[in-house]
Coordinates of C-alpha atoms and ligand atoms in Angstrom, one line a residue:
Chain A
X1 CA 8.1 -4.0 22.5
X2 CA 6.3 -7.1 23.8
X3 CA 8.9 -9.7 23.3
X4 CA 7.2 -13.0 23.8
X5 CA 9.9 -15.0 25.6
X6 CA 8.4 -18.4 24.7
X7 CA 8.5 -18.1 20.9
X8 CA 10.7 -15.4 19.3
X9 CA 9.3 -15.9 15.8
X10 CA 12.0 -14.5 13.6
X11 CA 15.1 -15.7 15.4
X12 CA 13.9 -19.3 15.5
X13 CA 16.1 -21.5 13.3
X14 CA 13.3 -23.9 12.5
X15 CA 11.8 -22.9 9.2
X16 CA 8.3 -24.0 10.2
X17 CA 7.5 -24.9 13.8
X18 CA 4.4 -27.2 14.2
X19 CA 2.3 -24.3 15.5
X20 CA 3.6 -22.1 12.7
X21 CA 1.8 -23.7 9.8
X22 CA -1.5 -24.8 11.3
X23 CA -3.5 -22.8 8.8
X24 CA -1.7 -24.1 5.8
X25 CA -3.1 -27.6 6.4
X26 CA -6.6 -26.8 5.5
X27 CA -7.6 -25.8 2.0
X28 CA -10.0 -22.8 1.9
X29 CA -13.6 -23.4 1.1
X30 CA -14.4 -22.4 -2.5
X31 CA -16.6 -19.4 -2.9
X32 CA -20.1 -20.0 -4.4
X33 CA -20.3 -19.4 -8.2
X34 CA -21.9 -15.9 -8.3
X35 CA -19.6 -14.5 -5.6
X36 CA -16.4 -15.5 -7.4
X37 CA -16.4 -12.7 -10.0
X38 CA -16.7 -9.8 -7.5
X39 CA -14.1 -11.4 -5.3
X40 CA -11.6 -11.7 -8.2
X41 CA -12.4 -8.2 -9.4
X42 CA -11.8 -6.9 -5.9
X43 CA -8.5 -8.8 -5.7
X44 CA -7.2 -7.3 -9.0
X45 CA -8.3 -3.8 -8.0
X46 CA -6.5 -4.2 -4.6
X47 CA -3.3 -5.0 -6.4
X48 CA -3.6 -2.0 -8.6
X49 CA -4.1 0.3 -5.6
X50 CA -1.1 -1.3 -3.8
X51 CA 1.1 -0.6 -6.8
X52 CA -0.1 3.0 -7.0
X53 CA 0.7 3.4 -3.3
X54 CA 4.2 2.1 -3.7
X55 CA 5.0 4.2 -6.7
X56 CA 3.1 7.4 -7.5
X57 CA 5.5 8.7 -10.1
X58 CA 3.2 7.4 -12.9
X59 CA 0.3 9.4 -11.5
X60 CA 2.4 12.6 -11.6
X61 CA 4.0 12.0 -15.0
X62 CA 0.7 11.1 -16.5
X63 CA -0.8 14.4 -15.2
X64 CA 1.7 16.5 -17.3
X65 CA 0.1 15.8 -20.7
X66 CA -3.5 16.6 -19.8
X67 CA -2.3 19.7 -17.9
X68 CA -0.5 20.9 -21.1
X69 CA -3.6 20.2 -23.2
X70 CA -5.8 22.2 -20.9
X71 CA -3.3 25.0 -20.3
X72 CA -2.1 25.6 -23.9
X73 CA -4.7 24.2 -26.2
X74 CA -7.6 25.0 -23.9
X75 CA -6.6 28.6 -23.1
X76 CA -5.6 29.5 -26.6
X77 CA -8.7 28.2 -28.2
X78 CA -10.8 29.8 -25.6
X79 CA -9.3 33.1 -26.6
X80 CA -9.7 32.7 -30.4
X81 CA -13.2 31.2 -30.2
X82 CA -12.7 29.1 -33.3
X83 CA -14.9 26.3 -32.2
X84 CA -18.6 26.6 -31.5
X85 CA -19.2 25.3 -28.0
X86 CA -22.7 26.4 -27.3
X87 CA -21.9 29.3 -25.2
X88 CA -19.4 27.8 -22.7
X89 CA -15.7 28.7 -22.7
X90 CA -13.7 26.3 -24.9
X91 CA -11.5 25.1 -22.0
X92 CA -14.7 24.0 -20.2
X93 CA -15.8 22.2 -23.3
X94 CA -12.6 20.3 -23.8
X95 CA -12.0 19.4 -20.1
X96 CA -14.2 16.3 -20.2
X97 CA -12.6 15.3 -23.4
X98 CA -9.1 15.5 -21.8
X99 CA -10.4 13.5 -18.8
X100 CA -11.6 10.8 -21.1
X101 CA -8.3 10.9 -23.1
X102 CA -6.0 10.5 -20.1
X103 CA -8.2 7.6 -18.8
X104 CA -8.0 6.0 -22.3
X105 CA -4.2 6.3 -22.4
X106 CA -4.0 4.4 -19.1
X107 CA -6.4 1.8 -20.2
X108 CA -4.7 1.2 -23.5
X109 CA -1.5 0.4 -21.6
X110 CA -3.2 -2.7 -20.1
X111 CA -2.6 -4.9 -23.1
X112 CA 1.1 -4.1 -22.9
X113 CA 1.0 -4.8 -19.2
X114 CA -0.6 -8.2 -19.7
X115 CA 2.1 -9.2 -22.2
X116 CA 4.7 -8.1 -19.8
X117 CA 3.0 -10.2 -17.1
X118 CA 3.0 -13.1 -19.5
X119 CA 6.8 -12.7 -20.2
X120 CA 7.5 -12.4 -16.5
X121 CA 5.6 -15.6 -15.8
X122 CA 3.1 -13.9 -13.5
X123 CA 0.1 -14.4 -15.8
X124 CA 0.7 -18.2 -16.1
X125 CA 0.6 -18.5 -12.3
X126 CA -2.7 -16.6 -12.1
X127 CA -4.1 -18.8 -14.8
X128 CA -3.4 -21.9 -12.6
X129 CA -5.6 -20.5 -9.8
X130 CA -9.3 -21.0 -9.6
X131 CA -9.9 -17.8 -11.6
X132 CA -11.9 -18.2 -14.9
X133 CA -10.4 -16.3 -17.7
X134 CA -13.4 -14.0 -17.9
X135 CA -13.0 -13.2 -14.2
X136 CA -9.3 -12.4 -14.7
X137 CA -10.1 -10.1 -17.7
X138 CA -12.9 -8.4 -15.8
X139 CA -10.6 -8.0 -12.8
X140 CA -8.0 -6.3 -15.0
X141 CA -10.6 -4.2 -16.7
X142 CA -11.9 -2.8 -13.5
X143 CA -8.4 -2.4 -12.2
X144 CA -7.8 -0.2 -15.2
X145 CA -11.0 1.6 -14.3
X146 CA -9.8 2.3 -10.7
X147 CA -6.4 3.5 -11.9
X148 CA -8.1 5.7 -14.6
X149 CA -10.5 7.1 -12.0
X150 CA -7.6 8.2 -9.8
X151 CA -6.0 9.9 -12.8
X152 CA -9.4 11.5 -13.7
X153 CA -9.6 13.0 -10.2
X154 CA -6.2 14.5 -10.8
X155 CA -7.3 16.0 -14.1
X156 CA -10.5 17.3 -12.6
X157 CA -8.5 19.1 -9.9
X158 CA -6.2 20.6 -12.6
X159 CA -9.2 21.7 -14.6
X160 CA -10.9 23.3 -11.5
X161 CA -7.6 25.1 -10.8
X162 CA -7.7 26.5 -14.3
X163 CA -11.1 27.9 -13.7
X164 CA -13.3 25.3 -15.4
X165 CA -16.8 25.5 -14.0
X166 CA -17.4 21.9 -12.9
X167 CA -20.2 20.4 -10.9
X168 CA -19.6 19.4 -7.4
X169 CA -23.0 17.5 -7.1
X170 CA -22.1 14.1 -5.6
X171 CA -24.6 12.2 -7.6
X172 CA -23.3 13.6 -10.9
X173 CA -19.7 12.9 -9.8
X174 CA -20.8 9.3 -9.1
X175 CA -22.0 9.2 -12.7
X176 CA -18.7 10.6 -13.8
X177 CA -16.9 7.8 -11.9
X178 CA -19.1 5.2 -13.6
X179 CA -18.4 6.6 -17.1
X180 CA -14.7 6.7 -16.5
X181 CA -14.6 3.1 -15.2
X182 CA -16.8 1.7 -18.0
X183 CA -14.8 3.5 -20.7
X184 CA -11.5 2.3 -19.2
X185 CA -12.9 -1.2 -19.0
X186 CA -13.7 -1.1 -22.7
X187 CA -10.3 0.4 -23.8
X188 CA -8.3 -2.0 -21.6
X189 CA -10.2 -4.9 -23.0
X190 CA -9.6 -3.6 -26.5
X191 CA -5.9 -3.5 -25.9
X192 CA -5.9 -6.9 -24.2
X193 CA -7.8 -8.3 -27.2
X194 CA -5.2 -6.9 -29.5
X195 CA -2.5 -8.4 -27.2
X196 CA -4.2 -11.8 -27.6
X197 CA -3.9 -11.4 -31.3
X198 CA -0.5 -10.0 -31.9
X199 CA 1.1 -11.7 -28.8
X200 CA 4.2 -9.5 -28.7
X201 CA 4.9 -6.3 -26.8
X202 CA 6.7 -4.5 -29.7
X203 CA 3.9 -5.1 -32.1
X204 CA 1.3 -4.1 -29.5
X205 CA 3.1 -0.9 -28.7
X206 CA 3.1 0.1 -32.4
X207 CA -0.6 -0.7 -32.7
X208 CA -1.4 1.0 -29.5
X209 CA 0.2 4.2 -30.7
X210 CA -1.4 3.8 -34.0
X211 CA -5.0 3.6 -32.6
X212 CA -5.0 6.0 -29.6
X213 CA -4.6 9.2 -31.6
X214 CA -7.3 8.3 -34.2
X215 CA -9.6 7.2 -31.4
X216 CA -9.0 10.6 -29.7
X217 CA -9.3 12.8 -32.8
X218 CA -12.1 10.7 -34.2
X219 CA -14.3 11.6 -31.2
X220 CA -16.1 14.6 -29.9
X221 CA -13.4 15.2 -27.3
X222 CA -12.0 18.4 -28.9
X223 CA -14.8 19.6 -31.1
X224 CA -18.6 19.1 -31.4
X225 CA -19.8 16.4 -33.8
X226 CA -21.7 19.1 -35.7
X227 CA -18.6 20.7 -37.1
X228 CA -17.1 17.4 -38.3
X229 CA -17.1 16.3 -42.0
X230 CA -19.6 13.5 -42.7
X231 CA -17.1 10.7 -42.6
X232 CA -15.6 11.8 -39.3
X233 CA -19.1 12.0 -37.9
X234 CA -19.6 8.4 -38.8
X235 CA -16.3 7.4 -37.1
X236 CA -17.3 9.4 -34.1
X237 CA -20.7 7.7 -33.9
X238 CA -18.9 4.3 -33.8
X239 CA -16.3 5.4 -31.3
X240 CA -17.2 4.6 -27.6
X241 CA -14.9 7.5 -26.6
X242 CA -17.5 9.9 -28.0
X243 CA -20.2 8.4 -25.8
X244 CA -18.0 8.6 -22.8
X245 CA -17.1 12.2 -23.5
X246 CA -20.8 13.1 -24.1
X247 CA -21.7 11.6 -20.7
X248 CA -18.8 13.3 -18.9
X249 CA -19.7 16.6 -20.5
X250 CA -23.4 16.3 -19.6
X251 CA -22.6 15.3 -16.0
X252 CA -19.7 17.7 -15.3
X253 CA -20.9 20.8 -17.2
X254 CA -24.6 20.3 -17.3
X255 CA -24.8 20.6 -21.1
X256 CA -27.4 18.7 -22.9
X257 CA -26.3 15.0 -23.3
X258 CA -27.8 11.6 -24.1
X259 CA -27.0 10.0 -20.8
X260 CA -29.1 6.9 -21.2
X261 CA -27.8 6.1 -24.6
X262 CA -24.2 6.9 -23.5
X263 CA -24.3 4.5 -20.6
X264 CA -26.0 1.8 -22.6
X265 CA -23.3 2.0 -25.3
X266 CA -20.5 2.0 -22.6
X267 CA -21.9 -1.0 -20.8
X268 CA -22.4 -3.0 -24.0
X269 CA -18.9 -2.0 -25.3
X270 CA -17.3 -3.1 -22.0
X271 CA -19.2 -6.4 -22.0
X272 CA -18.2 -7.1 -25.6
X273 CA -14.6 -6.1 -24.8
X274 CA -14.5 -8.5 -21.8
X275 CA -15.9 -11.3 -23.9
X276 CA -13.4 -10.8 -26.7
X277 CA -10.4 -10.5 -24.4
X278 CA -11.4 -13.5 -22.4
X279 CA -11.7 -15.6 -25.5
X280 CA -8.2 -14.6 -26.6
X281 CA -6.4 -14.7 -23.3
X282 CA -5.7 -18.4 -23.6
X283 CA -3.5 -17.7 -26.6
X284 CA -1.1 -15.7 -24.3
X285 CA -0.7 -18.8 -22.1
X286 CA 0.6 -21.0 -24.9
Chain B
X1 CA 9.5 -51.3 -18.0
X2 CA 7.4 -48.6 -19.5
X3 CA 4.6 -50.8 -20.8
X4 CA 4.1 -52.5 -17.4
X5 CA 3.9 -49.2 -15.7
X6 CA 1.4 -47.9 -18.3
X7 CA -0.8 -50.9 -17.9
X8 CA -0.7 -50.7 -14.1
X9 CA -1.4 -47.0 -14.2
X10 CA -4.4 -47.5 -16.4
X11 CA -5.8 -50.4 -14.3
X12 CA -5.5 -48.8 -11.0
X13 CA -8.4 -46.5 -10.4
X14 CA -7.1 -43.1 -11.5
X15 CA -8.9 -41.6 -8.6
X16 CA -6.5 -43.1 -6.1
X17 CA -3.5 -41.4 -7.7
X18 CA -2.5 -37.8 -7.3
X19 CA -1.7 -37.5 -11.0
X20 CA -2.1 -39.9 -13.9
X21 CA -1.1 -39.3 -17.4
X22 CA -2.1 -41.9 -20.0
X23 CA -0.5 -41.5 -23.4
X24 CA -0.2 -37.8 -22.9
X25 CA 0.9 -36.0 -26.1
X26 CA 1.4 -32.4 -27.0
X27 CA 3.0 -30.9 -30.1
X28 CA 4.1 -27.4 -30.9
X29 CA 3.6 -27.3 -34.6
X30 CA 5.9 -30.1 -35.8
X31 CA 7.7 -30.5 -32.5
X32 CA 6.4 -33.4 -30.5
X33 CA 7.3 -32.0 -27.1
X34 CA 5.4 -34.7 -25.1
X35 CA 4.9 -37.9 -27.0
X36 CA 3.0 -40.6 -25.2
X37 CA 3.8 -39.9 -21.6
X38 CA 2.6 -42.5 -19.1
X39 CA 2.9 -41.5 -15.5
X40 CA 1.3 -42.3 -12.1
X41 CA 2.1 -40.3 -9.0
X42 CA 0.8 -41.7 -5.8
X43 CA -0.7 -39.5 -3.1
X44 CA 1.8 -38.1 -0.6
X45 CA 4.7 -39.0 -2.8
X46 CA 7.6 -36.8 -3.9
X47 CA 8.0 -37.6 -7.6
X48 CA 10.9 -36.3 -9.6
X49 CA 10.5 -35.8 -13.3
X50 CA 14.0 -35.8 -14.7
X51 CA 15.4 -35.5 -18.2
X52 CA 17.7 -33.5 -20.5
X53 CA 16.9 -30.0 -21.8
X54 CA 14.0 -30.2 -24.2
X55 CA 12.8 -33.6 -22.9
X56 CA 9.3 -32.2 -22.4
X57 CA 9.1 -31.9 -18.7
X58 CA 7.8 -28.3 -18.7
X59 CA 5.3 -29.1 -21.4
X60 CA 4.0 -32.1 -19.5
X61 CA 3.6 -29.9 -16.4
X62 CA 1.8 -27.3 -18.4
X63 CA -0.6 -29.9 -19.6
X64 CA -1.3 -31.1 -16.0
X65 CA -1.7 -27.6 -14.7
X66 CA -4.4 -26.7 -17.4
X67 CA -2.2 -24.2 -19.1
X68 CA -2.1 -26.2 -22.2
X69 CA -5.3 -27.8 -23.6
X70 CA -5.4 -31.6 -23.4
X71 CA -7.9 -34.0 -24.8
X72 CA -10.3 -35.7 -22.3
X73 CA -9.0 -38.9 -20.7
X74 CA -5.3 -38.2 -20.9
X75 CA -4.7 -36.5 -17.5
X76 CA -6.2 -37.0 -14.1
X77 CA -5.5 -35.0 -11.0
X78 CA -7.0 -36.7 -7.9
X79 CA -9.6 -38.1 -10.3
X80 CA -10.4 -34.7 -12.0
X81 CA -9.9 -34.4 -15.7
X82 CA -8.4 -31.0 -16.7
X83 CA -10.2 -31.3 -20.0
X84 CA -13.6 -31.4 -18.2
X85 CA -13.2 -29.7 -14.9
X86 CA -10.3 -27.2 -15.0
X87 CA -11.5 -25.3 -11.9
X88 CA -11.5 -28.4 -9.8
X89 CA -8.0 -29.3 -10.8
X90 CA -6.7 -25.7 -10.2
X91 CA -8.2 -25.7 -6.7
X92 CA -5.9 -28.6 -5.8
X93 CA -2.7 -27.2 -7.3
X94 CA 0.1 -25.1 -6.1
X95 CA 2.4 -24.2 -9.0
X96 CA 5.9 -22.8 -9.1
X97 CA 6.9 -22.4 -12.8
X98 CA 10.4 -22.8 -14.2
X99 CA 10.8 -19.1 -14.7
X100 CA 11.3 -17.0 -11.6
X101 CA 8.1 -14.9 -11.4
X102 CA 6.8 -12.6 -8.7
X103 CA 5.2 -9.2 -9.2
X104 CA 8.2 -6.9 -8.7
X105 CA 6.1 -3.9 -7.9
X106 CA 4.4 -5.5 -4.9
X107 CA 5.8 -6.5 -1.6
X108 CA 6.4 -10.1 -0.7
X109 CA 3.3 -10.0 1.6
X110 CA 1.1 -8.5 -1.1
X111 CA 2.3 -11.1 -3.6
X112 CA 1.2 -13.9 -1.3
X113 CA -2.0 -12.1 -0.3
X114 CA -3.1 -12.0 -3.9
X115 CA -2.9 -15.8 -4.1
X116 CA -4.7 -16.1 -0.8
X117 CA -7.5 -14.0 -2.3
X118 CA -7.8 -15.8 -5.6
X119 CA -8.0 -19.1 -3.7
X120 CA -10.9 -17.7 -1.7
X121 CA -9.2 -17.6 1.7
X122 CA -11.8 -15.8 3.8
X123 CA -10.9 -12.3 5.0
X124 CA -10.8 -13.2 8.7
X125 CA -8.0 -15.7 8.3
X126 CA -6.2 -14.2 5.3
X127 CA -3.6 -12.1 7.2
X128 CA -2.7 -15.0 9.5
X129 CA -2.5 -17.5 6.7
X130 CA -0.3 -15.3 4.6
X131 CA 2.0 -14.7 7.6
X132 CA 2.3 -18.4 8.2
X133 CA 3.1 -19.0 4.6
X134 CA 5.8 -16.4 4.7
X135 CA 7.1 -17.7 8.0
X136 CA 7.2 -21.2 6.5
X137 CA 9.8 -20.1 4.0
X138 CA 11.6 -17.7 6.3
X139 CA 10.6 -14.5 4.7
X140 CA 8.9 -12.9 7.7
X141 CA 11.6 -10.2 7.9
X142 CA 11.6 -9.3 4.3
X143 CA 7.8 -9.6 3.8
X144 CA 7.1 -5.9 3.5
X145 CA 9.9 -5.1 1.1
X146 CA 9.2 -4.8 -2.6
X147 CA 9.9 -8.1 -4.5
X148 CA 12.2 -6.3 -6.8
X149 CA 14.6 -6.0 -4.0
X150 CA 14.7 -9.8 -3.4
X151 CA 17.5 -12.1 -4.4
X152 CA 16.8 -15.1 -6.7
X153 CA 16.6 -17.4 -3.7
X154 CA 14.2 -15.2 -1.9
X155 CA 12.0 -15.0 -5.0
X156 CA 11.9 -18.7 -5.2
X157 CA 10.9 -19.0 -1.5
X158 CA 8.3 -16.2 -2.1
X159 CA 6.9 -18.3 -4.9
X160 CA 6.8 -21.3 -2.6
X161 CA 4.8 -19.2 -0.1
X162 CA 2.4 -18.2 -2.9
X163 CA 1.9 -21.8 -3.8
X164 CA 1.5 -23.0 -0.2
X165 CA -0.9 -20.4 1.0
X166 CA -3.9 -22.3 -0.4
X167 CA -2.9 -25.6 1.2
X168 CA -2.6 -27.4 -2.1
X169 CA -2.9 -31.2 -2.3
X170 CA -0.5 -31.3 -5.2
X171 CA 2.5 -29.0 -5.3
X172 CA 4.1 -28.8 -8.8
X173 CA 7.6 -27.4 -8.9
X174 CA 9.4 -26.8 -12.2
X175 CA 13.1 -26.7 -11.4
X176 CA 12.6 -25.0 -8.0
X177 CA 16.3 -24.8 -7.3
X178 CA 17.7 -23.6 -10.6
X179 CA 20.1 -20.8 -10.2
X180 CA 20.3 -21.1 -6.4
X181 CA 23.4 -21.6 -4.3
X182 CA 23.8 -24.9 -2.4
X183 CA 22.6 -23.5 0.9
X184 CA 19.5 -21.9 -0.7
X185 CA 18.8 -25.2 -2.5
X186 CA 18.9 -27.1 0.7
X187 CA 16.7 -24.4 2.2
X188 CA 14.0 -24.7 -0.4
X189 CA 13.9 -28.5 0.1
X190 CA 13.7 -28.2 3.8
X191 CA 10.8 -25.8 3.6
X192 CA 9.0 -28.1 1.2
X193 CA 9.6 -31.1 3.4
X194 CA 8.5 -29.3 6.6
X195 CA 5.2 -28.4 5.0
X196 CA 4.8 -31.8 3.5
X197 CA 5.3 -33.5 6.8
X198 CA 2.4 -31.5 8.2
X199 CA 0.0 -31.6 5.3
X200 CA 0.8 -34.9 3.5
X201 CA 0.7 -33.1 0.1
X202 CA 2.0 -34.7 -3.0
X203 CA 4.9 -33.1 -4.8
X204 CA 5.7 -33.3 -8.5
X205 CA 9.1 -31.7 -9.1
X206 CA 11.6 -31.4 -12.0
X207 CA 15.2 -30.9 -11.5
X208 CA 18.6 -31.2 -13.3
X209 CA 20.4 -31.8 -10.0
X210 CA 20.7 -35.6 -9.7
X211 CA 22.0 -35.4 -6.2
X212 CA 18.9 -33.5 -5.2
X213 CA 16.6 -36.1 -6.9
X214 CA 18.4 -38.9 -5.2
X215 CA 18.1 -37.4 -1.8
X216 CA 14.6 -36.0 -1.8
X217 CA 12.5 -37.9 -4.3
X218 CA 10.6 -41.1 -3.4
X219 CA 10.4 -42.0 -7.0
X220 CA 11.8 -40.6 -10.2
X221 CA 10.8 -40.8 -13.9
X222 CA 13.5 -40.2 -16.5
X223 CA 12.1 -38.5 -19.5
X224 CA 13.7 -38.3 -22.9
X225 CA 12.1 -37.1 -26.2
X226 CA 8.7 -36.7 -24.7
X227 CA 8.4 -40.1 -23.0
X228 CA 9.3 -41.8 -19.7
X229 CA 12.3 -44.1 -20.4
X230 CA 13.1 -45.2 -16.8
X231 CA 10.9 -45.2 -13.7
X232 CA 11.5 -46.3 -10.1
X233 CA 13.0 -45.3 -6.8
X234 CA 16.5 -43.8 -7.2
X235 CA 17.9 -46.9 -5.5
X236 CA 16.1 -49.2 -7.9
X237 CA 17.4 -47.3 -11.0
X238 CA 21.0 -47.2 -9.7
X239 CA 20.9 -51.0 -8.8
X240 CA 19.3 -51.8 -12.2
X241 CA 22.0 -50.0 -14.1
X242 CA 24.7 -51.7 -12.0
X243 CA 23.3 -55.2 -12.6
X244 CA 23.0 -54.5 -16.3
X245 CA 26.6 -53.3 -16.5
X246 CA 27.8 -56.4 -14.7
X247 CA 25.8 -58.6 -17.0
X248 CA 27.6 -56.8 -19.9
X249 CA 30.9 -57.8 -18.3
X250 CA 31.8 -54.8 -16.2
X251 CA 34.1 -55.8 -13.3
X252 CA 32.4 -56.1 -9.9
X253 CA 35.0 -53.7 -8.5
X254 CA 33.6 -50.8 -10.5
X255 CA 32.0 -48.2 -8.2
X256 CA 28.2 -48.5 -8.0
X257 CA 26.5 -46.2 -10.5
X258 CA 25.0 -42.9 -9.4
X259 CA 21.7 -41.5 -10.5
X260 CA 23.7 -39.3 -12.8
X261 CA 25.1 -42.4 -14.5
X262 CA 21.5 -43.6 -15.0
X263 CA 20.7 -40.2 -16.5
X264 CA 23.6 -40.4 -18.9
X265 CA 22.6 -44.0 -19.8
X266 CA 19.0 -42.9 -20.6
X267 CA 19.7 -39.6 -22.3
X268 CA 22.9 -40.6 -24.0
X269 CA 26.1 -38.7 -23.2
X270 CA 26.4 -35.2 -24.7
X271 CA 23.8 -33.3 -26.5
X272 CA 21.8 -35.0 -29.2
X273 CA 20.3 -33.1 -32.0
X274 CA 16.7 -32.8 -30.7
X275 CA 17.5 -31.5 -27.3
X276 CA 19.1 -28.3 -26.0
X277 CA 18.0 -26.1 -28.9
X278 CA 18.3 -22.4 -28.7
X279 CA 15.0 -21.9 -27.0
X280 CA 15.7 -24.3 -24.2
X281 CA 19.0 -22.7 -23.4
X282 CA 17.5 -19.3 -23.4
X283 CA 14.5 -20.3 -21.3
X284 CA 16.7 -22.1 -18.9
X285 CA 19.1 -19.2 -18.6
X286 CA 16.2 -16.8 -18.2
X287 CA 15.3 -18.5 -15.0
X288 CA 18.7 -17.8 -13.6
X289 CA 18.0 -14.1 -13.9
X290 CA 16.2 -12.6 -10.9
X291 CA 13.1 -11.3 -12.6
X292 CA 11.8 -11.3 -16.1
Ligands
ATP1 N1 5.8 -22.5 -26.6 C1 6.6 -23.4 -27.4 N2 6.6 -23.2 -28.7 C2 7.3 -24.0 -29.5 N3 8.0 -25.1 -29.1 C3 8.1 -25.3 -27.7 C4 7.4 -24.4 -26.8 N4 7.6 -24.9 -25.6 C5 8.4 -25.9 -25.7 N5 8.7 -26.2 -27.0 C6 9.6 -27.3 -27.5 O1 9.1 -28.5 -26.9 C7 10.2 -29.3 -26.5 C8 10.1 -29.6 -25.0 O2 10.3 -28.4 -24.3 P1 10.1 -28.3 -22.7 O3 10.2 -26.9 -22.3 O4 8.9 -29.1 -22.3 O5 11.4 -29.2 -22.2 P2 12.0 -29.3 -20.7 O6 12.1 -30.8 -20.5 O7 11.2 -28.6 -19.8 O8 13.4 -28.7 -20.9 P3 14.3 -27.8 -19.8 O9 15.0 -28.8 -19.0 O10 15.3 -27.1 -20.7 O11 13.4 -26.9 -19.1 C9 11.5 -28.5 -26.9 O12 11.9 -29.1 -28.1 C10 11.0 -27.1 -27.0 O13 11.8 -26.5 -28.0
MG2 MG1 11.6 -27.1 -18.5

């Protein structure tokens, strides 16, 4: 519309007119130490949101599986009442478990993604920017959290459509968001840690598949801890997914939960995961 | 000439130089990829690191860019030791790796914005700076297309914009023009030189195109088997070889040697057994593909 006659910017044959690169002469001022981490985390999350905006198919395809779980498994088991759920319909009981599951599947993919980024050369370029490895890993962890959160919202909507009685209390929903993000941070770091050990996409895909199902079935996502055999109870106690599900259940359904313990475990697990993955990230650069 | 250069490099205060390597060595298992590399790149210079496949150019660059761990004292970038202060070194660097690499799922603008963000470009000047970097490599029109729709030459220019957005004092380019057509090659060099003229940045570049090195590099170092074997301005190296040939009895009517002749003289003609192994060929070829 407003054609500036003096300098039509795109038609100009000169690749860089003097006025055109004025800002590229001055290096930016480095951020102070403590502000660096949140800035990097924000940058990684922004990238994740941009990618989701360009291509939403993953969001839809990943909604199919949880929808099937809730629709078939949830409705059937609600009818046959095989699992003691403390008075609530089974589909309500399992909905938080399915939210946690779909978030975990997304997070586990991050190890594969970081190997893909290594192979594509993108990771190496990021490692040559003023971004400490721990900041890069934390950024990826929270990016996984943001993506999982969007997926969780989709599953919550599906569950609500299927008649699950969920809370709409904003404070509780904030807690749900925190639990989803922390859990995803842990699982993405778990898979990035394994990526740093096995170093190849094929091996990681095998391991990823081998651990996600045991993590899911070895948790309280589908059945209460009380009905598990002793050994599975022990597995479930060591499984961060159980604490995430417990928190989600307590917050979404108002059942009794150990919220303080759940969040402590999730925060500690995420911190340990970030530490381990940061330590091993350098192996991917070699 | 290598010992002289090494001595001089060590004596000169390393802080004056853009890059110094002193006896730089790096081995992958039993393979000594870099084996006693001595190098000094002056500020503002365009320095070309040349050498056959497998000479160790990429490995040396990965040591300088902090991607590979190096012992203290071997490398200095504007006085900073990557072994001691990685972050300070990284803040000065713009890096374009040998492999074509941009995030295919993001637009060109988003790719550059990510680098502006991780180099702490403040929000108020971020958009303008990114636009200038994209304009500097002629990508303004394609900026909002996904990078997976770019041609190889466009990805290279996008990578250049990513490297330039932080106004690096040292631009490191590993075979920036591999796989590009002659016009795109000239384009990449013109963009580099335009920014260099304005900023005075130092450029460390590797290439297999001797004509390119001759035309655009102030000085070149010819690497072979992990070490610099010849060092000087392209003209010096050409003249040196011509004089040596005449001293060996070559007729004065012979055409003056080209930089390619110097390359053949240093690297030996044809492939020798330590260079050009399968991995080199594969990694070199991979860069010719558009995206990984
Ligand atoms: N990650 C690695 N693991 C094992 N060996 C490696 C690795 N990277 C490089 N090498 C070996 O180190 C030597 C030097 O490789 P480098 O990539 O530095 O050569 P180059 O000069 O960059 O070659 P080209 O011109 O083909 O890019 C080669 O023998 C190569 O096989
Ligand atoms: Mg190389």
